[in-house]
XYZ file of C-alpha atoms in Angstrom:
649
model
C 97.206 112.712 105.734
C 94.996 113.658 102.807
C 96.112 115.972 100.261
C 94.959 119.343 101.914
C 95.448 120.706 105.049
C 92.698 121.046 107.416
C 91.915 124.249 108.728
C 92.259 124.583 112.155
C 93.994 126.591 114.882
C 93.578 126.290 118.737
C 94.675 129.266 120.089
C 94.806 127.737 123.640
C 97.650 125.829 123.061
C 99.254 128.024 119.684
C 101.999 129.427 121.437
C 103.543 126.406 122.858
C 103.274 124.480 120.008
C 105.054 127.469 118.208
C 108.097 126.840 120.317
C 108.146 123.650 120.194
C 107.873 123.692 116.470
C 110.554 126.449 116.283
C 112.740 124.378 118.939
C 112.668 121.284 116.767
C 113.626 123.204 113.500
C 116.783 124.579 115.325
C 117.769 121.035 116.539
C 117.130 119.946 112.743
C 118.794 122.973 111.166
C 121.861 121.916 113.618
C 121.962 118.407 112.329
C 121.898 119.472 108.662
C 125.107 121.794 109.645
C 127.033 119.113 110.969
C 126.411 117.316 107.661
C 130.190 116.627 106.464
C 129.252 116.984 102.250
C 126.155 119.094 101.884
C 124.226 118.847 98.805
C 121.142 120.670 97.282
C 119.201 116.885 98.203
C 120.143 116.460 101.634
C 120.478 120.423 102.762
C 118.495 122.867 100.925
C 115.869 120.843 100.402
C 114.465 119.806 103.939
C 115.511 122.863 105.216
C 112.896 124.769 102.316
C 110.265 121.893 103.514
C 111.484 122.971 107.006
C 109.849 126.326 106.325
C 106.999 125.595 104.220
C 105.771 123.117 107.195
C 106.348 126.147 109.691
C 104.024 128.361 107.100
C 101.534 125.843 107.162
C 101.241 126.174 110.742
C 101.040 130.274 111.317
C 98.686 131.218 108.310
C 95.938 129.781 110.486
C 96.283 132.395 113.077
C 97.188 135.207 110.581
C 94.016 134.323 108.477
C 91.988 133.865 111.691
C 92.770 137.087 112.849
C 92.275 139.042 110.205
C 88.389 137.421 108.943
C 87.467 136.719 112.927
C 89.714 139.273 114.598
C 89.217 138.862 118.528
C 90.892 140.203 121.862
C 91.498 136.881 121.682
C 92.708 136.057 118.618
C 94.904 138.942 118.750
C 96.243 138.693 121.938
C 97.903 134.910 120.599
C 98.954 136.832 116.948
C 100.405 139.700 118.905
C 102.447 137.442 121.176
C 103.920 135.112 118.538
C 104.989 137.965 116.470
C 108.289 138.280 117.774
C 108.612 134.956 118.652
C 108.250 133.880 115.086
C 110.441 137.032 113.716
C 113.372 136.216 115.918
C 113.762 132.964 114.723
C 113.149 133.967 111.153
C 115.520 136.409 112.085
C 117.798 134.203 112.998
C 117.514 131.700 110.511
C 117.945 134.609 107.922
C 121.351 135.758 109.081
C 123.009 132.513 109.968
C 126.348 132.802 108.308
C 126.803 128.930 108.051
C 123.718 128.160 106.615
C 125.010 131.305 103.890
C 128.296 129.485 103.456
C 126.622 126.234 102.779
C 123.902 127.954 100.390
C 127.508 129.454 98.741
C 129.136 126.239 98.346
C 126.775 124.266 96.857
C 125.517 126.803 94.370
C 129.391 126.716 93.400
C 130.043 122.720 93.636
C 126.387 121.988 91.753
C 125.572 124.662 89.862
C 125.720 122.775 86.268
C 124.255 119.519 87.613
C 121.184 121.494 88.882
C 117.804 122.565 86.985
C 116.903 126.229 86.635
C 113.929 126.018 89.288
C 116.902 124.670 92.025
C 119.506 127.362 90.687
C 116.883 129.912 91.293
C 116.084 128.601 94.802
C 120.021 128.977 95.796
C 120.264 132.461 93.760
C 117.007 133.709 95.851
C 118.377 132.962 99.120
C 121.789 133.723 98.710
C 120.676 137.317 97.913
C 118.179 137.133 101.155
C 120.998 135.977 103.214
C 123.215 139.075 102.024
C 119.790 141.269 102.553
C 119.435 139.992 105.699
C 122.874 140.665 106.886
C 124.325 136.713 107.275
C 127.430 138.573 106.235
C 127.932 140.757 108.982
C 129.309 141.227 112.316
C 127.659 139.827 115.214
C 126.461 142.880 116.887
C 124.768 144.243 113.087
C 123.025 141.301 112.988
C 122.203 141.269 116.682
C 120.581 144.637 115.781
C 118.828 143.541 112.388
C 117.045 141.178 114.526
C 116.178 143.836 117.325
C 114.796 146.160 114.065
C 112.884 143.349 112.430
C 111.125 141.996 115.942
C 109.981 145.950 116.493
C 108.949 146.211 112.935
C 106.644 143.823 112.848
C 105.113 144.483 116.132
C 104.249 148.069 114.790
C 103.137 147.049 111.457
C 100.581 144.988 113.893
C 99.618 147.886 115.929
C 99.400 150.041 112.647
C 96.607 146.983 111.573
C 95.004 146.865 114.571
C 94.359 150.443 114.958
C 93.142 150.707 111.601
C 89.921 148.251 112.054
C 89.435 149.351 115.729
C 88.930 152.761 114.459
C 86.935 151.330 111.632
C 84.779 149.311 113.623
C 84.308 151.919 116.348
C 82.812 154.667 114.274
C 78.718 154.782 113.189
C 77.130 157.558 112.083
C 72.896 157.550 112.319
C 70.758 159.158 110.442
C 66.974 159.278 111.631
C 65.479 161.499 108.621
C 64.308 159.117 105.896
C 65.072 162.611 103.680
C 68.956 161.765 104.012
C 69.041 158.046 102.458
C 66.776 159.170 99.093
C 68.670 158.074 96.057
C 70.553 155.483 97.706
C 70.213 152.247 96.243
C 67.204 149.803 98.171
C 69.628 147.283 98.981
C 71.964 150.032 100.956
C 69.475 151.233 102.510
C 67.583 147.546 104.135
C 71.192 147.060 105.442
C 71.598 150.349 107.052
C 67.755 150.360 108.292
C 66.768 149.260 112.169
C 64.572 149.847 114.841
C 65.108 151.849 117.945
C 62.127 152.151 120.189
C 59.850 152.344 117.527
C 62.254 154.421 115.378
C 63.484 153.838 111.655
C 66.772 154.540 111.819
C 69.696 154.245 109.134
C 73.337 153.607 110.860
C 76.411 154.555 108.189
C 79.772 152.958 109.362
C 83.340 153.064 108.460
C 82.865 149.290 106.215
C 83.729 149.699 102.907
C 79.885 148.444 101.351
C 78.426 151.067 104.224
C 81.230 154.105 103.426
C 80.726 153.536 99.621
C 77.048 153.414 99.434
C 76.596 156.932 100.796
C 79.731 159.030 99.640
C 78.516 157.758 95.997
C 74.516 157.960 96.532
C 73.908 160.182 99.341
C 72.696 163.765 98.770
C 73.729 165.251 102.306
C 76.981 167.051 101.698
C 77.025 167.572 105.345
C 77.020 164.054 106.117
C 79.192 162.970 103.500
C 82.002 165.400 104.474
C 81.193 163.807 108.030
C 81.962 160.443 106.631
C 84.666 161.012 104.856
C 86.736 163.343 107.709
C 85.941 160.008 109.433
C 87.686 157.845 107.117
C 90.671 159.742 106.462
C 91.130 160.916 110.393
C 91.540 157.572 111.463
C 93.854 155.836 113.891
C 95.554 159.630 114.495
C 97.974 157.386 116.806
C 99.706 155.706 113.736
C 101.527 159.041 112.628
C 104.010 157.947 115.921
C 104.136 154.864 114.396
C 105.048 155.412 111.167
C 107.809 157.782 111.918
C 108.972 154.404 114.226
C 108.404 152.306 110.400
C 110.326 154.463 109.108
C 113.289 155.290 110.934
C 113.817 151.053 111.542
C 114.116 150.940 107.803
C 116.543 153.608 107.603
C 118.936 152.502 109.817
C 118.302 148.592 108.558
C 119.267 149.604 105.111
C 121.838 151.702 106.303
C 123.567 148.835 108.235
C 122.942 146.829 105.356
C 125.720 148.768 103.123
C 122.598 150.561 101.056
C 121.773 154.384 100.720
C 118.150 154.359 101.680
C 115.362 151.844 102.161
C 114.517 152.381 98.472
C 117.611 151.461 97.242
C 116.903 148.120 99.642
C 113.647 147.108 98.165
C 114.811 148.096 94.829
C 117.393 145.058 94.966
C 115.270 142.113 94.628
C 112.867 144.318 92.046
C 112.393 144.260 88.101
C 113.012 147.952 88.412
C 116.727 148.829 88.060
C 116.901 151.809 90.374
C 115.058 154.661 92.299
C 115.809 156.881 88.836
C 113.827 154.212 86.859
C 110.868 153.874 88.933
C 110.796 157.693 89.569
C 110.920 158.262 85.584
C 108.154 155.677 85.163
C 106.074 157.255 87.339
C 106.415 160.851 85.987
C 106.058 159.495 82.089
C 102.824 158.358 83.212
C 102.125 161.588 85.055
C 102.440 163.519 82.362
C 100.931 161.740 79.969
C 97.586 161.784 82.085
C 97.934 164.966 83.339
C 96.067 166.751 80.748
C 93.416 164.463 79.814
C 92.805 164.586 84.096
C 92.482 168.031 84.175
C 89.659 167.727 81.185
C 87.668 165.179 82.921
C 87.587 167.279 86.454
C 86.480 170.417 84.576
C 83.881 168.018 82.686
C 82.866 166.905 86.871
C 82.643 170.672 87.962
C 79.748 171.296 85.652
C 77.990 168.689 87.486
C 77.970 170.972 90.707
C 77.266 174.646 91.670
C 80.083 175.018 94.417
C 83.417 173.800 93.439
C 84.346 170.255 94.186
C 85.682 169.200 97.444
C 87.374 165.762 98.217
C 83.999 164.707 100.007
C 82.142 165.404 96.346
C 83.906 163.389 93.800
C 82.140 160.281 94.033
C 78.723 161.028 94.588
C 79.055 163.916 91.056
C 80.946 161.252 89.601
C 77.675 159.183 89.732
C 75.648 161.849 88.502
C 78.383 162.325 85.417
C 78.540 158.749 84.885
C 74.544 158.637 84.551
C 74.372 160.972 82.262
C 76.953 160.054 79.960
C 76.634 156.402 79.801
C 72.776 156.629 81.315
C 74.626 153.880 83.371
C 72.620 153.220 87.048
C 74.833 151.366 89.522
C 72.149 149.845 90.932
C 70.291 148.522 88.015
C 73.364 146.154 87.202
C 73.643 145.019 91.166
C 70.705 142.198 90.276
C 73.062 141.045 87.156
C 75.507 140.500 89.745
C 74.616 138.060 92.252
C 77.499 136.717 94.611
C 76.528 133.126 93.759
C 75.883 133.735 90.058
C 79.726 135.762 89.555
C 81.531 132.930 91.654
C 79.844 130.314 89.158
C 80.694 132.958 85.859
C 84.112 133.190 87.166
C 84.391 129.139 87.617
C 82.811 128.813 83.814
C 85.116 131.247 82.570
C 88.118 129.614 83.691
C 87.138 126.807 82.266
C 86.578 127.903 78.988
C 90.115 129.503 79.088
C 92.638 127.783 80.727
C 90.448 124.703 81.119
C 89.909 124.965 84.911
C 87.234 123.218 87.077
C 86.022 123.645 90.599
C 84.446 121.268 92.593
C 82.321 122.268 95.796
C 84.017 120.715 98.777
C 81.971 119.768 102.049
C 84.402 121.328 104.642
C 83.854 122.704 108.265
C 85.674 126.436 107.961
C 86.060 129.389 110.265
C 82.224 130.864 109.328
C 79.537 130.146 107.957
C 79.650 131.976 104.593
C 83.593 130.613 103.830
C 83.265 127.465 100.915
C 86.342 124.834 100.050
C 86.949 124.398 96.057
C 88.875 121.667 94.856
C 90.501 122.705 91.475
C 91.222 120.661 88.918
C 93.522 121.553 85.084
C 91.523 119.181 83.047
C 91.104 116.384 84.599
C 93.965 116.477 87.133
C 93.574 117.721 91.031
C 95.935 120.452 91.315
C 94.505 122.654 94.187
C 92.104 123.853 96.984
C 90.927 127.351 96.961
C 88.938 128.464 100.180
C 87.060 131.649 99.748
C 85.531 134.321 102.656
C 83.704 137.230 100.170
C 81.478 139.311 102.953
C 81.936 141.809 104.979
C 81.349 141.256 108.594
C 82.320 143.371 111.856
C 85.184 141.010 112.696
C 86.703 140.935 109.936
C 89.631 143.609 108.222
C 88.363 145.412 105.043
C 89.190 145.033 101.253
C 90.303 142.086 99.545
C 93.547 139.688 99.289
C 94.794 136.358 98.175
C 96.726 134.479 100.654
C 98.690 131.166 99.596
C 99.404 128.331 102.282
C 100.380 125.320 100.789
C 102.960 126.005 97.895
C 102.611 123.244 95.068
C 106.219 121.315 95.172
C 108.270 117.884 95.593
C 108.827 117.160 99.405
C 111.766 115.993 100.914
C 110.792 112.661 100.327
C 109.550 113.146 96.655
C 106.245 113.043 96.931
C 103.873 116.042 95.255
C 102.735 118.520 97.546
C 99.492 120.134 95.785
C 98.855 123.876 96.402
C 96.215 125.622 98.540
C 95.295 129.388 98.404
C 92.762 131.927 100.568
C 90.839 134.697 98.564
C 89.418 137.235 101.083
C 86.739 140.159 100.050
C 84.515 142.452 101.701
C 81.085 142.354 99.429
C 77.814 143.525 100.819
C 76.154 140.236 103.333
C 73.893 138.045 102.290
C 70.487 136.597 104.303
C 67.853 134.680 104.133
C 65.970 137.513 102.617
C 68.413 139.363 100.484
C 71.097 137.662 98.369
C 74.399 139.584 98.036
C 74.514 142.124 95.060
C 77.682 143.471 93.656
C 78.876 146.211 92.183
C 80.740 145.590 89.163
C 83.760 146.790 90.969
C 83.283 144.335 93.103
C 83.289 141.767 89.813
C 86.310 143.163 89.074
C 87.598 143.081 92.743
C 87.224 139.452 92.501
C 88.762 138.678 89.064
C 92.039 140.645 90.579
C 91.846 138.302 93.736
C 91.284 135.075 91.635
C 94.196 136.196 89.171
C 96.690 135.735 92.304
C 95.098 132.338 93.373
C 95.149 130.938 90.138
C 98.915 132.130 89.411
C 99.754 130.602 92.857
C 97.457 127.176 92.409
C 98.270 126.495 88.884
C 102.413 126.066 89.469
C 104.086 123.292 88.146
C 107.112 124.327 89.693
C 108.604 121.597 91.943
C 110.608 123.823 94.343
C 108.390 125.707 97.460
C 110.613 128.324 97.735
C 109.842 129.311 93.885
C 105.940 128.037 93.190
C 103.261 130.065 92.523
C 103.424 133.329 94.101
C 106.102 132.516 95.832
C 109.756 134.079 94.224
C 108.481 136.393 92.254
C 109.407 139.520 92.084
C 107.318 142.443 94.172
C 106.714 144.684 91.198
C 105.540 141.530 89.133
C 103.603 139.787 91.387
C 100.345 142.136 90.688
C 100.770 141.096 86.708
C 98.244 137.836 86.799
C 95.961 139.364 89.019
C 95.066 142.457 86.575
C 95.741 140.309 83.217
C 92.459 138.670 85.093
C 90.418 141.232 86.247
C 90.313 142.775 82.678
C 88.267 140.710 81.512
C 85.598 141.574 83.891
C 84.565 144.251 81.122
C 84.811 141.915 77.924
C 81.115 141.131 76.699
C 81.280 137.650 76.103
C 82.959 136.824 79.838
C 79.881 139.475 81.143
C 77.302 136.845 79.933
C 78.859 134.088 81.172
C 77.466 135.219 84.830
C 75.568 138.648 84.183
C 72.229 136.913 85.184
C 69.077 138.497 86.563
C 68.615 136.666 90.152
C 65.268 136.419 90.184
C 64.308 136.211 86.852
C 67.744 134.308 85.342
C 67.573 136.976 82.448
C 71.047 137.439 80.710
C 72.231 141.218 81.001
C 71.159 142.924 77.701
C 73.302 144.262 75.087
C 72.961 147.870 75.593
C 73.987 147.535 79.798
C 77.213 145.730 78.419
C 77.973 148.296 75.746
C 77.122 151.326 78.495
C 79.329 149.122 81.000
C 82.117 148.831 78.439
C 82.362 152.383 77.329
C 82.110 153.835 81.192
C 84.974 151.372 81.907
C 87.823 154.477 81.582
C 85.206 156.683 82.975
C 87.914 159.264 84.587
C 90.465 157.381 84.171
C 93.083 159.709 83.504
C 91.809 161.162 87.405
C 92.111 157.801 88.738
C 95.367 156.973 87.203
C 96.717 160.637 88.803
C 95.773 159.287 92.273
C 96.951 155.834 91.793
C 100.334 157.857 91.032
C 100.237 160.143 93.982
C 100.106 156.849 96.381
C 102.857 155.509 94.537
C 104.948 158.892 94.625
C 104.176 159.414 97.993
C 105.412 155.724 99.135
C 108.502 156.168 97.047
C 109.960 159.532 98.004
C 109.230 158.826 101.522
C 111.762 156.140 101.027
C 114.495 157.530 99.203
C 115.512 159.410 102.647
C 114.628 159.231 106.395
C 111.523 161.371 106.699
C 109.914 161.972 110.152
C 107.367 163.776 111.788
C 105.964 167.088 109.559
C 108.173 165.984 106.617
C 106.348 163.534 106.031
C 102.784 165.381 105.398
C 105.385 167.844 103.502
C 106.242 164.909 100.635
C 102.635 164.065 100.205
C 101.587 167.711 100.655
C 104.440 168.678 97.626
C 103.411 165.619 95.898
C 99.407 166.246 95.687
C 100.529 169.900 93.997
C 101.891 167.748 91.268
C 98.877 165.173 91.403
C 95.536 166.391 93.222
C 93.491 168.397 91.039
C 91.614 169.032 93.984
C 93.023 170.198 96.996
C 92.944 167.978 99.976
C 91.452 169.590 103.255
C 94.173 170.230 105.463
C 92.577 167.453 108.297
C 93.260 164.615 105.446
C 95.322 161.921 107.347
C 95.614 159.938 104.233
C 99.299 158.478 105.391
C 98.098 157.038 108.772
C 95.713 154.281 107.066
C 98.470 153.335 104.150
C 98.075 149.980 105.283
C 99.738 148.567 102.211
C 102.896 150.546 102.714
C 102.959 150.288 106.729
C 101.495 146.950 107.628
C 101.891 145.199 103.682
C 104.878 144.532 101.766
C 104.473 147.527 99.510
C 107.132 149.904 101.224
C 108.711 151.370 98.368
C 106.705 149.056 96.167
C 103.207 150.667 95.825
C 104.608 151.928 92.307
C 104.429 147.577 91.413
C 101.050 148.661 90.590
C 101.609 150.296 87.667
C 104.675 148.514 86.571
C 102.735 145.265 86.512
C 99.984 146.683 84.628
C 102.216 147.317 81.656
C 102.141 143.564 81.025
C 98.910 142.680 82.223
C 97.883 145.144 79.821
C 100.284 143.958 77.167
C 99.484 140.327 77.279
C 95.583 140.975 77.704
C 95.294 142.987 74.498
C 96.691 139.789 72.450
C 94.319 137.659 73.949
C 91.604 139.848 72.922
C 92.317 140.088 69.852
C 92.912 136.400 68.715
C 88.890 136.017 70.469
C 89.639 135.105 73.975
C 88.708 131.839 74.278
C 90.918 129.342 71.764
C 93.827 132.428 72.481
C 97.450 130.866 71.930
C 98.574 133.779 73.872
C 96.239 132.871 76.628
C 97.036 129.099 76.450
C 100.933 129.713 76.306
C 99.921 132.573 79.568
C 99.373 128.934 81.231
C 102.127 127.206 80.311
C 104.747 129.819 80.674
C 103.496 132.294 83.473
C 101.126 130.773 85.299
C 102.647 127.191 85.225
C 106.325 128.899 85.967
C 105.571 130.552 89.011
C 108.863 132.090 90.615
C 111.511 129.894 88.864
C 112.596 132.396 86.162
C 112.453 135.817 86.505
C 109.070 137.264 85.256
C 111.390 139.474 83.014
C 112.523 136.245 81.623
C 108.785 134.981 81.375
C 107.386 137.601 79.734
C 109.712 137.430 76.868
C 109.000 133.891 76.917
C 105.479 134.640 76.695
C 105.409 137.914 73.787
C 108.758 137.328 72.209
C 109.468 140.826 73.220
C 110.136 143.781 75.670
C 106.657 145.030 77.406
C 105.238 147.709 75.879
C 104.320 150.906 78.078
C 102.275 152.397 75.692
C 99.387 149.512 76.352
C 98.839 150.651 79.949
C 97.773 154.266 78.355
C 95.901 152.290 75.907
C 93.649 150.069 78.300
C 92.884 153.198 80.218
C 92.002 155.402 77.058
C 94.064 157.891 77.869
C 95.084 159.478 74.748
């Protein structure tokens, strides 16, 4: 076998295969049990290799699904859900497997190394979080919760991009697409007997282009009750999310889901995270409310929800005399992926090689990526938006970098999914710089999962960490999509190769906390909203009553009363961010503290960013990021930073 994985998935014969993959673990996990003196070599170790070969196997389909979703592809992914969540399930509460975990944390603990004393501390705390401990008929239940749980966080998906993908609006007067930039426009142009016609969807590049550039308020306000009335159907569902987590924490010995998540967290407790979150609340508040009243003057009528972005243009023109669309030709697709390569390289010493690789479309490309002159990973990378395929952007790891069972180096593999506007034959793909920084936030998770040295799966890369740390690598990276001297490294004209001019920098660079006090408001009423619903069962109006008490605190302007908002939280109801959105912000503080010393000691040559390599990047999950980042700064983070990077004052 070579040192990657190929990709490939037949969902003919998926299913079967599953079973009989699941089938031969159990026999396997049965034989290790019968083992008469368990150790961390003969035990815990195939058994982690046990489940990093079964992850290998099922990211196919997941991927598959979600960048060339099908009846057909979701017909198999619906179907091995609780096949594959049973036998997690299972596997999660087996009380001898616990016991063994138990004894040989207490038999080998000092002849161990931290990475393998983490392993056993991580899953000796998911055993007792997955109920191992408990009676037979609790667990029998935790497994009946889990199965239904992630068959509705499907459904919640699924509903999502059908009702994404179902929706068009047309327009047929050319009078209703002025101002919107050319390239928006040739995507949203076609011919209908003879008719120019412009159809709008529900696709993030589509949705975007007109709520910022389009003058129509009527059509905007059409657009957006579109987007935030969709999938009506999930409200059912979420009170089902949410009342499985309830009693699942409950039966787990803990006061509310909250409390739950909270226990495998940097944060402390539900009192730390809520205090967080206000400090940051009120420290933005006031500088928020200055920057809408600085957005009224741009219009006549006051501002409705539909509004914001398309008088936020406006504002932004005329303060920065910034033009979105003058920077889109600075920003080619093909010139940011090779910026972003050159970057790396100048930083951490990175390099990517082009592989020639058959993938699941066309558009998807194969990197192998090398630390100086050593191999160390594959990334595979899917950036456009297509029909089939579910909106915004992630990072998805598959192979975990580690020591196998029979000592030989497993090298790391990683997906990193967008949704930028398509390229053709005619047009190359343009991007808004927040799609640059989109991509630097995606690219900061694959590199902090591809770059482990860690030699345990269960603790490499992205894999260990904790929730509300895991977002720290990827917004260290995308900072830097505003420094000047990374900006030239790809900021070139595609037809002309001209490097983007001083003066678009500097107006880039000083728009860069353009409202960012209102931004960081909202960012806080998502995390509020997750949290609180949490910290008790909620159900049915209750919980439009949190967010509604929670945007009189945050939303400076009042949310029509059809605003659905809750029923397309697809990172809190089909994502791990339940109780977690708030990870967010708690990561930023040392992304922001950690970028600000590489800045200053002139980004490339940093020692910070060099010993960022070493310590947090190289460590993955072994130590506790807490642990890391004092490793890293020699000190506490510093909340402070966070206001700092986002000017607020």
């Amino acid at each position: 076998m070579g040192r990657f994985l190929k990709f490939n998935v037949d969902l003919d014969t998926f299913i079967e295969e599953l079973k009989q993959r699941l089938e031969t673990n159990t026999q396997e996990t049965e034989r290790l049990l019968a083992l008469e003196n368990k150790t961390y070599a003969n035990f815990v170790k195939p058994l982690l290799m046990m489940e990093e070969y079964l992850g290998q196997f099922f990211t196919p389909l997941s991927h598959i699904n979600s960048v060339n979703n099908s009846d057909k592809t979701q017909a198999v992914y619906t179907e091995s859900l609780p096949i594959i969540t049973e036998y997690s399930t299972r596997m999660s509460q087996n009380i001898d497997i616990y016991k063994a975990y138990k004894e040989i944390q207490e038999k080998e603990t000092n002849s161990l190394n931290y990475e393998q004393n983490r392993v056993l501390e991580l899953n000796i705390q998911h055993f007792e979080l997955s109920g191992a401990h408990l009676d037979e008929k609790t667990k029998q239940r935790l497994q009946e919760i889990n199965i239904k749980k992630s068959e509705l966080s499907n459904n919640f998906s699924q509903n999502i991009l059908d009702a994404t993908n179902a929706y068009e609006y047309i327009i047929t007067d050319a009078k209703d697409v002025e101002g919107l930039p050319k390239s928006d426009i040739e995507n949203a142009k076609y011919e209908e007997n003879g008719v120019t016609q412009y159809k709008f969807t529900l696709q993030m590049p589509s949705y975007i282009a007109y709520m910022t550039y389009g003058k129509n308020e009527k059509i905007r306000e059409e657009l957006y009750k579109a987007y935030v009335t969709r999938a009506p159907q999930n409200a059912q569902i979420i009170d089902e999310i949410l009342a499985l987590k309830y009693e699942m924490s409950q039966l787990l010995g803990f006061s509310s889901y909250a409390a739950y998540s909270l226990a495998s967290k940097m944060a402390k407790d539900e009192d730390t995270v809520l205090k967080f979150l206000d400090d940051l609340l009120q420290n933005s508040k006031q500088q928020a409310k200055a920057e809408l009243q600085t957005l009224q003057k741009m219009s006549k009528k006051p501002l409705q929800s539909f509004d914001t972005a398309y008088y936020s243009e406006i504002l932004k023109k005329e303060q920065y005399d910034i033009e979105e669309e003058l920077y889109r030709p600075y920003f080619s697709q093909t010139s940011v992926v090779n910026g972003m390569f050159e970057f790396l390289n100048k930083l951490f010493g990175m390099r990517f090689e082009k592989v020639d690789e058959e993938l699941w479309n066309e558009k998807a490309a194969a990197y192998d990526v090398y630390l100086e002159s050593t191999l160390k990973a594959r990334l595979y990378m899917d950036l456009e938006a297509r029909k089939a395929k579910q909106g915004g952007a992630w990072m998805h790891n598959w192979q975990a970098h580690c020591q196998d069972e029979k000592g030989q180096e497993q090298l790391a593999s990683a997906f990193i999914v967008c949704n930028f506007p398509p390229s053709s034959k005619e047009n190359p793909s343009l991007l808004r710089h927040d799609d640059v920084v989109t991509f630097f936030h995606e690219m900061g998770h694959a590199i902090h999962h591809m770059i482990s040295s860690v030699d345990e799966n269960e603790v490499s890369g992205v894999n260990g960490v904790e929730w509300d740390a895991v977002e720290f690598p990827s917004q260290f990276l995308e900072n830097f999509a505003y420094e000047p001297h990374v900006l030239k490294l790809f900021a070139k004209h595609y037809k002309t190769g001209e490097i983007i001019p001083d003066e678009m920098i500097d107006k880039l660079v000083r728009s860069k906390n353009f409202l960012s006090a209102f931004g960081m408001i909202r960012q806080l009423e998502f995390s509020l909203f997750d949290f609180k619903l949490h910290t008790k069962l909620h159900q049915k109006d209750e919980v439009q009553n949190i967010l509604d008490g929670i945007r009189e605190e945050t939303s400076l302007i009042k949310a029509p009363d059809y605003n659905k908002f809750q029923n397309s939280f697809s990172h809190i109801f089909s994502g791990g961010y339940a109780a977690g959105y708030y990870s967010y912000k708690w990561a930023e503080v040392l992304s922001a503290d950690a970028f600000f010393n590489v800045v200053d000691e002139g980004i490339f040559g940093s020692d910070t960013a060099k010993k960022y390599l070493d310590i947090v990047l190289s460590g993955g999950g072994a130590k506790s990021m807490e642990i890391l980042f004092k490793e890293l700064m020699q000190r506490d983070p510093n909340p402070s930073n966070l206001l700092r990077l986002n000017g607020i004052n």
